[in-house]
XYZ file of C-alpha atoms in Angstrom:
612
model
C -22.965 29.582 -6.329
C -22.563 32.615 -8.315
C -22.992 34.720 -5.340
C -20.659 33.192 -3.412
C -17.023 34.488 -2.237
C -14.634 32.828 -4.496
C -12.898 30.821 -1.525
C -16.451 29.715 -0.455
C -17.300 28.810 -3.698
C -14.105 26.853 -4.162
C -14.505 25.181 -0.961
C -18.246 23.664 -1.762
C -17.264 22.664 -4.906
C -14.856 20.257 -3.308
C -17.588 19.110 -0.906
C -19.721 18.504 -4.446
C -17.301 16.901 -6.063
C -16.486 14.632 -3.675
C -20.176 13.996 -3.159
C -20.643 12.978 -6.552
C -17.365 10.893 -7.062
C -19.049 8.923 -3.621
C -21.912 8.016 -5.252
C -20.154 6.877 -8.743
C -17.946 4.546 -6.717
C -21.416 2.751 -5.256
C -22.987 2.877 -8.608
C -20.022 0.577 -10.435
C -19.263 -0.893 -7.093
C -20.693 -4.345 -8.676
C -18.613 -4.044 -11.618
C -16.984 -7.086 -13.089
C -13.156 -7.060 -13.957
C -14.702 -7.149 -17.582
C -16.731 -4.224 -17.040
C -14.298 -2.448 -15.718
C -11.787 -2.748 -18.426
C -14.260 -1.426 -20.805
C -14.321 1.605 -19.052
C -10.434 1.708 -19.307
C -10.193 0.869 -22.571
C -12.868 3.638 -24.026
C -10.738 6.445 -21.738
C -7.310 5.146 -23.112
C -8.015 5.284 -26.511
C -10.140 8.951 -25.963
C -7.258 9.712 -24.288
C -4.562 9.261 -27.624
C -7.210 10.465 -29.859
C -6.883 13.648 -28.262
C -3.538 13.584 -27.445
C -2.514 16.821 -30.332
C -5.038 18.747 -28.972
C -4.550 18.518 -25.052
C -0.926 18.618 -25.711
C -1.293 22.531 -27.581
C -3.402 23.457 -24.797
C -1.179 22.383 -22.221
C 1.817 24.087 -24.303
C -0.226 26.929 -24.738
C -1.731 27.706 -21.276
C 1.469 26.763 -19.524
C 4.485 27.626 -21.907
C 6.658 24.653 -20.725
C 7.667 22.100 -22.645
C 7.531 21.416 -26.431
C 4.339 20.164 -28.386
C 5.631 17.202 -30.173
C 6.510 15.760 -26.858
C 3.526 16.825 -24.918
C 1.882 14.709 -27.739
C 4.320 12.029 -27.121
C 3.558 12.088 -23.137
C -0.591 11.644 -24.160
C 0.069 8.866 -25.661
C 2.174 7.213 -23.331
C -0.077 8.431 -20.183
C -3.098 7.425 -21.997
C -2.375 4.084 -24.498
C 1.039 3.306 -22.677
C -0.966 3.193 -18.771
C -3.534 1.077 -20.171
C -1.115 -1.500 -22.016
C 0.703 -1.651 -18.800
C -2.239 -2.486 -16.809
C -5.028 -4.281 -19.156
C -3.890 -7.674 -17.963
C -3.824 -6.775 -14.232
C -6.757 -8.124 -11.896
C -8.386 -5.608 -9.667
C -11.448 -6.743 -9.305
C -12.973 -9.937 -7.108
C -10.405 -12.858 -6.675
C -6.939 -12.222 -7.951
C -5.640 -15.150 -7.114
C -6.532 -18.621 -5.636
C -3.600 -20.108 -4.283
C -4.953 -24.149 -3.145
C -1.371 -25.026 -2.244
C -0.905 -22.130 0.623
C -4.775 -22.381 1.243
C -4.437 -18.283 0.704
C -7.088 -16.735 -1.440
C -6.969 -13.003 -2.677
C -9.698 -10.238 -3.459
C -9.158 -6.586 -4.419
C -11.564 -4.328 -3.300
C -11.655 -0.586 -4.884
C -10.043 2.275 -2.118
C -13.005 4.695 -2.669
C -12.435 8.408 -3.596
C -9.062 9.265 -4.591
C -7.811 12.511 -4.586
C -5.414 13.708 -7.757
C -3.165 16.495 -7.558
C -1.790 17.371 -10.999
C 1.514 19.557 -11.541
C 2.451 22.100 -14.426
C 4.848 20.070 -15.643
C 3.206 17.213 -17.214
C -0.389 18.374 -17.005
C -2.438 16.534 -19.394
C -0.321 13.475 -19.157
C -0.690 12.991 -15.548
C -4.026 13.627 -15.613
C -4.798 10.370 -18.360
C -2.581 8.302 -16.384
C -4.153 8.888 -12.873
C -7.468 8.664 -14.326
C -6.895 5.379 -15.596
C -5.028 3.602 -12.698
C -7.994 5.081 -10.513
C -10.825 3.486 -12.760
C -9.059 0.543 -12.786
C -9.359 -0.144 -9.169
C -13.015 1.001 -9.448
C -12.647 4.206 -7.884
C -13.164 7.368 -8.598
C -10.663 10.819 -8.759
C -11.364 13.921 -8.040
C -8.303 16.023 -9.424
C -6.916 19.531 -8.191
C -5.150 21.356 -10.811
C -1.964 23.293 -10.969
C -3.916 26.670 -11.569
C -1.170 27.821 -14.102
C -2.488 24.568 -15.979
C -6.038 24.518 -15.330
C -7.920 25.163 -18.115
C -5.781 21.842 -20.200
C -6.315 19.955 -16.872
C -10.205 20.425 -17.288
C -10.696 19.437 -20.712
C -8.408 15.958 -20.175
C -11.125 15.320 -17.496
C -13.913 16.240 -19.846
C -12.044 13.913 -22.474
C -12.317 11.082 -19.452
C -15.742 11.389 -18.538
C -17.275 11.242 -22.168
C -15.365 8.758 -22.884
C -16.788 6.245 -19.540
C -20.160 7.631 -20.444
C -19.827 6.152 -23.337
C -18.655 3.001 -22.327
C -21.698 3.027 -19.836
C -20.453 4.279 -16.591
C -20.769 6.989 -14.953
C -19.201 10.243 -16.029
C -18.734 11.448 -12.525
C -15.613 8.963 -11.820
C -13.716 11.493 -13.061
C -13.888 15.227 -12.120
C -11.754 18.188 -11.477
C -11.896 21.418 -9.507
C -12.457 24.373 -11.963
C -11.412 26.788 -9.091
C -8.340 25.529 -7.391
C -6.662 27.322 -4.796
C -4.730 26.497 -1.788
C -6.852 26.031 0.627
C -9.795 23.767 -1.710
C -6.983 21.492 -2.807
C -6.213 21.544 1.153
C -9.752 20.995 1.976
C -9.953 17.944 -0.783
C -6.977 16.378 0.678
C -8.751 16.123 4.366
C -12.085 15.231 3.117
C -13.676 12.631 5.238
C -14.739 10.404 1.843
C -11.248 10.833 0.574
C -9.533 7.710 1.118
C -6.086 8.291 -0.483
C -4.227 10.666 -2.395
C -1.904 10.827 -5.596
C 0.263 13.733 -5.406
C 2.814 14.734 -7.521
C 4.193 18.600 -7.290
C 6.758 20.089 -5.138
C 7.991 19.035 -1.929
C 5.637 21.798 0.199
C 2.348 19.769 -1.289
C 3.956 16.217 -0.955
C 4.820 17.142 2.703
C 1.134 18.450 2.739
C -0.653 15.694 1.764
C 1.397 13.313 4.344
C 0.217 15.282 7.126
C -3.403 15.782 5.805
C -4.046 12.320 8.162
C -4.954 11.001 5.001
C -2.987 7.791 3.387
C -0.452 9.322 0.726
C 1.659 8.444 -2.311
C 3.451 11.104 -2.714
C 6.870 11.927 -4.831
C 10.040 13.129 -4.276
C 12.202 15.608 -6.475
C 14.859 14.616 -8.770
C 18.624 15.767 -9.225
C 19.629 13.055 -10.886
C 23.330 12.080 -11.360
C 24.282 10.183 -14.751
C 28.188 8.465 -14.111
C 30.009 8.314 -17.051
C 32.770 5.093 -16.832
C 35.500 4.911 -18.828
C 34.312 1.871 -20.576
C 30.964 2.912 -22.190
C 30.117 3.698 -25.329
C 30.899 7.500 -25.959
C 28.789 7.722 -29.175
C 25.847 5.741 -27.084
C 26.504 8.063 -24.523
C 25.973 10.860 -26.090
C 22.789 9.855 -27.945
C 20.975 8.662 -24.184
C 21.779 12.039 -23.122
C 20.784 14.312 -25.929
C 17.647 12.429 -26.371
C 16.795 12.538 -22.873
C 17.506 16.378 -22.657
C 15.391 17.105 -25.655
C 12.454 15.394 -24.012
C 9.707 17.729 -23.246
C 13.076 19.974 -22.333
C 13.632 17.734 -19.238
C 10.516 18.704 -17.687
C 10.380 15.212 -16.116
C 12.136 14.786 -12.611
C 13.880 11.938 -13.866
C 15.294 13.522 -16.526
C 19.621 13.823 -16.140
C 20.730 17.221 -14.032
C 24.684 16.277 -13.647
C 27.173 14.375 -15.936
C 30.047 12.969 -13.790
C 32.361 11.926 -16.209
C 35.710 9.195 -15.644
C 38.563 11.628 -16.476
C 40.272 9.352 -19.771
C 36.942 10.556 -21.505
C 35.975 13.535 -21.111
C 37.254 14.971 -23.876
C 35.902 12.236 -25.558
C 32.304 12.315 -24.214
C 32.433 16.523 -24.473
C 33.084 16.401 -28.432
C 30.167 13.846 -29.164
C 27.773 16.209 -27.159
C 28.686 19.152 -29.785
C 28.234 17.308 -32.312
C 25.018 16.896 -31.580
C 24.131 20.134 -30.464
C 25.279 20.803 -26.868
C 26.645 23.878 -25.734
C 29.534 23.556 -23.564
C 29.493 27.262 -21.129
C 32.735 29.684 -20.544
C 33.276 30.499 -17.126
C 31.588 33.723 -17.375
C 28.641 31.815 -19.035
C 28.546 29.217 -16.144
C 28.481 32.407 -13.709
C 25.108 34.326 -15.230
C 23.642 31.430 -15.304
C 24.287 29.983 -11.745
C 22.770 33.489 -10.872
C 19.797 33.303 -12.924
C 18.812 29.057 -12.501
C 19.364 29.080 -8.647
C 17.665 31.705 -6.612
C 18.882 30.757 -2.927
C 19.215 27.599 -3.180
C 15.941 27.024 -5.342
C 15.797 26.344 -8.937
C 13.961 29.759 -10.745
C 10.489 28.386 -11.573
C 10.614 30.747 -14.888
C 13.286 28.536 -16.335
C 11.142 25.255 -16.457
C 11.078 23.553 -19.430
C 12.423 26.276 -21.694
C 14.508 26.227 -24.839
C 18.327 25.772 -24.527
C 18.579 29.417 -25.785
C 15.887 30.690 -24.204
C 17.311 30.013 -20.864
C 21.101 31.339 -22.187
C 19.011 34.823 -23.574
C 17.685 35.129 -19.515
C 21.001 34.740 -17.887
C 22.399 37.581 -20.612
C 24.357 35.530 -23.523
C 23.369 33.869 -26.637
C 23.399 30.282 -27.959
C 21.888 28.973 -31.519
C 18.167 28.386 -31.385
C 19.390 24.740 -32.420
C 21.264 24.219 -29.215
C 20.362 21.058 -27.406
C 22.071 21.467 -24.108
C 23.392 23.785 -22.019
C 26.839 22.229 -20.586
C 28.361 24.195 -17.699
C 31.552 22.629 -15.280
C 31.258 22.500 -11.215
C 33.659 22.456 -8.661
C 31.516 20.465 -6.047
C 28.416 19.469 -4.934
C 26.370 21.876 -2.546
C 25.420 24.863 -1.610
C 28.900 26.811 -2.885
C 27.899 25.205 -6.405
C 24.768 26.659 -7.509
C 23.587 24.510 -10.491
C 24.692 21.186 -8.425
C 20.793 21.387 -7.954
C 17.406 20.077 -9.669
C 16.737 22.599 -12.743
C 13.910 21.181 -14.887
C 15.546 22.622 -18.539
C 18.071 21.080 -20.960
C 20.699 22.025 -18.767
C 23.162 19.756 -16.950
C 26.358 20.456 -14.524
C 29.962 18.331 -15.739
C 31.883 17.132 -12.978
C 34.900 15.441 -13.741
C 36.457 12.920 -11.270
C 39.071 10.224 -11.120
C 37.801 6.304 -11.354
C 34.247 4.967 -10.719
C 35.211 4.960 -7.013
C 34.996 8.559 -6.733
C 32.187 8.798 -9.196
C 30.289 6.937 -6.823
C 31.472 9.239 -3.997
C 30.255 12.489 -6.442
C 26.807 10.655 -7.631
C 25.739 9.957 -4.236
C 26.711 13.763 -3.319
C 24.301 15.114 -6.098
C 21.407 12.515 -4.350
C 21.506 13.911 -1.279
C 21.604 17.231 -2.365
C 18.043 16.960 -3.716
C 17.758 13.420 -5.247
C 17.916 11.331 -2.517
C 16.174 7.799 -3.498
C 14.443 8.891 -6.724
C 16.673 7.932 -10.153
C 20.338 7.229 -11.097
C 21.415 6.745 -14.553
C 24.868 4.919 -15.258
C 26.687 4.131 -18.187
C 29.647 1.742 -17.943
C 30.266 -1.684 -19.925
C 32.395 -3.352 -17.087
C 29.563 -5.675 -15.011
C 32.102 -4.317 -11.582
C 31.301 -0.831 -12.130
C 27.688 -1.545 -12.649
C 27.273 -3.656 -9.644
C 29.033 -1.314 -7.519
C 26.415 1.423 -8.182
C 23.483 -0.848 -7.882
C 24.707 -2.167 -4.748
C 25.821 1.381 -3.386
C 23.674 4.356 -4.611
C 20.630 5.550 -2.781
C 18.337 5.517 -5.667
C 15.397 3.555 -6.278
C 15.447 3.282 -10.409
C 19.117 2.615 -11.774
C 18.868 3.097 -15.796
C 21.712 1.662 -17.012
C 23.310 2.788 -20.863
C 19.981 4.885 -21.860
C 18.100 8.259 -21.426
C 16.829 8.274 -17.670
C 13.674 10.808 -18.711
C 12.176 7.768 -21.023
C 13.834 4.899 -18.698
C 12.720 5.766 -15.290
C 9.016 6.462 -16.167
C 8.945 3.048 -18.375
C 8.519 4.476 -21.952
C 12.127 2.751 -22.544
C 12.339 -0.034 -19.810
C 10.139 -2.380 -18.683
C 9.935 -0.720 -15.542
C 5.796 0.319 -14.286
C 4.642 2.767 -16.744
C 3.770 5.866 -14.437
C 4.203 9.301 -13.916
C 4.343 8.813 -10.180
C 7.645 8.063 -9.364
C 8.429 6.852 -5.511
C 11.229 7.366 -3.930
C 10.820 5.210 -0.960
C 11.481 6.178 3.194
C 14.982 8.153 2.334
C 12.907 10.869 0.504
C 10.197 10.436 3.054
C 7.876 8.608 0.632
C 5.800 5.832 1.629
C 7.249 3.808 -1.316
C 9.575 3.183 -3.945
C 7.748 2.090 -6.983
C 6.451 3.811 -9.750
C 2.948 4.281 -8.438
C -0.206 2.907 -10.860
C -3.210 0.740 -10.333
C -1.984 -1.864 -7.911
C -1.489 0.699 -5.188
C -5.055 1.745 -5.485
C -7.082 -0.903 -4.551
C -7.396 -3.214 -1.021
C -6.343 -6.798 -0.934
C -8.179 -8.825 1.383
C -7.217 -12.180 1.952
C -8.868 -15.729 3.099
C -6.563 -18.191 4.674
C -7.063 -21.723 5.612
C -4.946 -23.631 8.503
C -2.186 -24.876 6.733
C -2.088 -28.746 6.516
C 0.929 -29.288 9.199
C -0.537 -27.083 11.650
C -1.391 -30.180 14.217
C 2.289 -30.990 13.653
C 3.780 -27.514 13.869
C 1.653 -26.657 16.805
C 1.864 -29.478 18.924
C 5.719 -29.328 18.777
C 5.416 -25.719 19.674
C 3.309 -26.084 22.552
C 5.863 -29.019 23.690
C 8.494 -26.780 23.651
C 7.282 -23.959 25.792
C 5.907 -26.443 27.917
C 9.413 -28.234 28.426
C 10.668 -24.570 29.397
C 7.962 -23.973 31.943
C 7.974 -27.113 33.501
C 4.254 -26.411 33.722
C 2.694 -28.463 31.197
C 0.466 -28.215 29.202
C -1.963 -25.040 29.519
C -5.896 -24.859 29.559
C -7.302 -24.742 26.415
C -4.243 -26.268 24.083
C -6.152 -29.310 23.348
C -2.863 -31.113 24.094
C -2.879 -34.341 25.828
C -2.421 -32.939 29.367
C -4.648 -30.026 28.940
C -6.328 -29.561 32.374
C -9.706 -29.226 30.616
C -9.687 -31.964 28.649
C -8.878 -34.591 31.351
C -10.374 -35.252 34.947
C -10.929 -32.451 36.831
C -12.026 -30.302 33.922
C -15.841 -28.876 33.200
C -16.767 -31.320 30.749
C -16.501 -35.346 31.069
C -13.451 -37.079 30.901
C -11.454 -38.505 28.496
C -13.340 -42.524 28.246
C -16.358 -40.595 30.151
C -19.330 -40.473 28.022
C -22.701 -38.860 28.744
C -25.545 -40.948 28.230
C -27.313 -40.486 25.148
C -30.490 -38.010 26.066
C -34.008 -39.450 26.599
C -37.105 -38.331 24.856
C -39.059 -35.838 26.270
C -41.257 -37.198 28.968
C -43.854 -36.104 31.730
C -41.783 -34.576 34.308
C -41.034 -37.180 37.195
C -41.604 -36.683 41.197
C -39.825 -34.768 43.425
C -36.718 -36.617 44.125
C -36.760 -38.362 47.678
C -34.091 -37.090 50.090
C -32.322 -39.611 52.134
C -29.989 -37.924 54.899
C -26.170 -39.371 54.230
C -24.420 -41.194 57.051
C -22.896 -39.578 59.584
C -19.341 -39.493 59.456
C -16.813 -41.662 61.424
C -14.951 -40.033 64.201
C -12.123 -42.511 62.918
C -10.993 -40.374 60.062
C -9.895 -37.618 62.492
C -12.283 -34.993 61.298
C -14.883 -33.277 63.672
C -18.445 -32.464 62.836
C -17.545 -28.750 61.704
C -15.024 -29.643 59.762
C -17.175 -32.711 57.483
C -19.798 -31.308 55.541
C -23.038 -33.454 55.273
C -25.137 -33.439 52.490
C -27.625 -34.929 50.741
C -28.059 -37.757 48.454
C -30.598 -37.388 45.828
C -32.283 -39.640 43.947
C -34.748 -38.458 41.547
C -36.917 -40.832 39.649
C -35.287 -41.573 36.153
C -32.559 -39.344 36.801
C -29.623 -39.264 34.320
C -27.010 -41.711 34.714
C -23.425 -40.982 34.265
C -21.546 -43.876 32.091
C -17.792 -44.748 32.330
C -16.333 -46.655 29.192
C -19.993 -47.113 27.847
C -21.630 -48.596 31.017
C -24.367 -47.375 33.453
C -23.851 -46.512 36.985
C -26.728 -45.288 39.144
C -25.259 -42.040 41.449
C -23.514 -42.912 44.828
C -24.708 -41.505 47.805
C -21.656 -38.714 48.103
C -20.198 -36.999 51.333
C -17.749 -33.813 50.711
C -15.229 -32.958 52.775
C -12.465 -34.697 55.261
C -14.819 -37.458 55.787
C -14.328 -41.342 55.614
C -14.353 -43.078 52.133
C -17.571 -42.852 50.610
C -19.603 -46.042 48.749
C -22.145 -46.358 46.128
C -25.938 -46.918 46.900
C -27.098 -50.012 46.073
C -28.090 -50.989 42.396
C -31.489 -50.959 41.330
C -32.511 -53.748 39.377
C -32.716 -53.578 35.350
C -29.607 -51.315 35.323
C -26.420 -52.290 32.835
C -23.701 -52.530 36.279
C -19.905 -50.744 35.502
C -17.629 -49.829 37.204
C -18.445 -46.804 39.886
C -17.534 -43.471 39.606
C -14.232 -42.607 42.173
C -14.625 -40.087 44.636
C -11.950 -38.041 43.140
C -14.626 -37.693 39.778
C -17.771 -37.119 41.855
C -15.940 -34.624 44.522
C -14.993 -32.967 41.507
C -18.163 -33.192 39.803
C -20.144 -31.327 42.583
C -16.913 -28.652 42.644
C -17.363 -27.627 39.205
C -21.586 -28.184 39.257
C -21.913 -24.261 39.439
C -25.708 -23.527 39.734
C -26.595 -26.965 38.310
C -27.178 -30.349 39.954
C -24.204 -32.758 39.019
C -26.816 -35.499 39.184
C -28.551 -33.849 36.125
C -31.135 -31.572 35.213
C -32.859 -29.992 38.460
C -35.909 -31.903 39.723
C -36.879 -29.007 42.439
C -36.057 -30.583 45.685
C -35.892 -28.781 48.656
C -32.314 -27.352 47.866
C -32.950 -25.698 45.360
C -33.060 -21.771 46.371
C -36.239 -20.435 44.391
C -35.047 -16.989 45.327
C -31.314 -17.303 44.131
C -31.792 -20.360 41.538
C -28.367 -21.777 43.347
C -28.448 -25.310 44.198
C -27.704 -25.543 47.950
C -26.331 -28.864 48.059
């Protein structure tokens, strides 16, 4: 492809990629749950033994973030993913419920597409990777190109390590030449069956409308209430911690503190103790200029230093500076750093009681946040419920660092890097994303033991409301086609048990039926005559397990109509009404209600209709 226009170039690899990750789905599409984890296994652990060097790359091509956590993040998208998934079945039955009669079996979704952000590069690469093998599928990832070359090597680190476990390589590959419109292009892709994205709300909102399913992720300006009866000193510790995590690259790391008024002064102090900076008013100023252009937060200022971002808005903090503290007003547009800004700096707003604290909280959510993470620190169980009862977020971290808590490093929350934030931020849910949500659930169900019960009372109760009774096909008693009149014998009405096979008998000999009486009132027109046959060894009908041989039958407003004599060395019943055999010759279609056609004369050659 070397002579290829870049676009062009970038375009067929996607078609080649996806290609290949088609036919490594089919080749482990036989895979036990065993076999499987194997592959899983071998990535994870490739995954932390390389965790120093992807994370200097990553540091190194991007120039976000810090190394020691980058490290950090490898392990816990690589070790921590599988941990929180090696006991999960994704393969064959999953469960066997005999009580319900419900039986469950995950299937794999096919070709998933992975869309990687600058943020977390390496990290989110392991832990998609992982998730998607686990389902047996296989990811083809698009790159953030300011992080492609770290992005490439993780994959590399993947596919040695399923080679060797056995499998093949290609279940993981990435796109070496991403650009807008491949990653596009991979997103519609007619073999793609779902995609992972996590970047900025343009792609999420892209990969919704690619027609293609979507998890997608919504951003994070996350509020962290301070009540007046927490723990200052813990306090201060969850937020420090958090801040110095990767430099709150994460979108779930803290962007506001909204502190209870009787301790702020309290809470303030412990933060510069530990190295927070808190900003004078002209400090607050360069920097609302510099973190916010028009309403966005300045890409540049991702995941830098403390004084790093203070030297690009024009002052100067200590290179040992752990946060950048600056007071607002409000919450909006007229408050500049009341936004997401993914560095170790956070907005104060002060407020009155953990009513209005609410009120402020869900004001930062909805300017940004809505349904993605909410950290609150309070000891009173009021407070607390009141925010998990109230707040339009979909992880609450309660009295720790939200960075570490939301993604399940400190909880016991779903380990992931894919954080949902459900039908409020437009995403199609609200978990933190991993293997579950990548593979198909079929399930086998058997009637449920009641169902007789359940359904006959149902069908009595419409049936009561109709007036109607019972409808065709209910198999109720009162069912039309289960009693007389219907297409099959009656209830009590047995067919005969069939005969061998025999020669086939003479024509049946036709014997003209009476003719009617005039004393029934009924003219000639209006009283159809017809024939009575009597084939030789014709079928008899039976009623409660005796023989009958056929009357001789007249249709229509004639006179009552009696049986032809019994032949001798025939089991006598009782005869057939006229109501039955009327309704016998109604419902005899193209067939002979005295039994299989013998050819007589009324039978149309031409037609095959009996003309009886």
């Amino acid at each position: 492809m070397k002579g290829l226009d870049p676009d062009l170039r970038a375009l067929q690899e996607v078609r080649d990629h996806v290609a290949r990750a088609k036919a490594a789905v089919k080749a482990i599409a036989h895979y036990d749950q065993e076999q499987t984890d194997r592959l899983c296994k071998s990535m994870a652990e490739a995954g932390a033994r390389a965790a120093l060097d992807l994370g200097r790359l990553a540091v190194d091509e991007t120039g976000i973030g810090r190394l020691h956590y980058k490290v950090l993040k490898n392990f816990f998208g690589s070790e921590g993913t599988w941990e929180s998934v090696a006991g999960e079945r994704t393969v064959g039955f999953i469960s066997r419920d005999e009580a319900t009669g419900v039986h469950e079996v995950a299937t794999p979704v096919g070709v998933v597409a992975g869309i990687i952000p600058t943020t977390n590069p390496t990290s989110t690469a392991l832990f998609k990777s992982i998730i998607a093998v686990k389902g047996r599928n296989a990811i083809v990832i698009s790159p953030h190109p300011r992080s492609r070359r770290c992005i490439l090597e993780t994959a590399e680190v993947m596919r040695r390590a399923i080679e060797r476990a056995g499998g093949p390589p290609d279940l993981v590959q990435c796109l070496a030449n991403p650009t807008i419109e491949s990653t596009g292009a991979l997103m519609k892709h007619r073999d793609v069956s779902v995609i992972l994205a996590t970047g900025g709300g343009g792609l999420v909102r892209a990969a919704y409308s690619s027609g293609k399913p979507a998890y997608g992720v919504g951003p994070g300006n996350v509020p962290a209430y301070v009540d007046r009866s927490a723990d200052v000193r813990a306090v201060a510790e969850a937020i420090v911690s958090s801040q110095s995590f990767d430099n709150a690259t994460l979108c779930c790391s803290e962007q506001a503190l909204v502190l209870d008024a009787p301790i702020v002064d309290a809470v303030l102090s412990e933060l510069r103790t530990r190295g927070a900076h808190l900003c004078s008013d002209a400090e607050r100023a360069l920097l609302e200029t510099y973190c916010n252009h028009r309403g966005h937060m300045n890409p540049d200022v991702v995941g830098l230093d403390p004084w790093r971002v203070a030297e690009g808005a024009g002052f100067s903090v200590p290179r040992s500076t752990t946060i950048l503290l600056a007071h607002q007003d409000g919450v909006g547009r007229e408050h500049p750093l009341s936004i997401e800004i993914l560095c170790p700096l956070l907005s104060v707003h002060v407020v009155d009681g953990w009513r209005e604290g609410c009120e402020v909280a869900t004001s930062i959510l909805h300017n940004g946040g809505l349904g993605h993470t909410l950290a609150v620190h309070a000891r009173e169980e009021a407070v607390l419920d009141a925010f998990f009862l109230e707040k339009p977020a979909n992880r609450i971290i309660v009295n720790g660092p939200s960075s570490a808590g939301a993604v399940g490093f400190s909880t016991h929350l779903t380990s992931s890097f894919s954080l949902g934030c459900g039908p409020q931020a437009g995403n199609i849910t609200s978990d933190n994303i991993t293997a579950r949500h990548l593979i198909n659930i079929k399930r086998a169900a058997y009637p449920r033991r009641d169902w007789r019960e359940v359904e006959r009372k149902a069908h009595e109760r419409a049936a009561a409301l109709t007036g109607a009774g019972m409808p065709r096909g209910s198999g109720m008693s009162g069912d039309p086609a289960m009693g007389r009149g219907g297409h099959g014998p009656s209830r009590g009405v047995t067919m005969s048990a069939p005969q061998a096979a025999s020669p086939r008998p003479p024509a049946p000999e036709l014997r003209p039926a009476a003719t009617p009486s005039t004393q029934t009132g009924g003219s000639a027109s209006a009283v159809q005559t017809i024939a009575t046959l009597r084939p030789a060894k014709a079928p008899s009908f039976t009623r409660a397990g005796t023989r009958a041989t056929a009357p001789a039958v007249k249709v229509g407003a004639g006179p009552a109509l009696k049986p032809a004599p019994q032949r001798a060395g025939t089991d006598v019943g009782s005869a057939l009404s006229v109501g039955e055999i009327r309704s016998m010759f109604e419902n005899a279609g193209s067939g002979c209600p005295m039994g299989p056609c013998q050819g007589c004369s009324l039978h149309n050659v031409r037609t095959g209709q009996c003309e009886a």
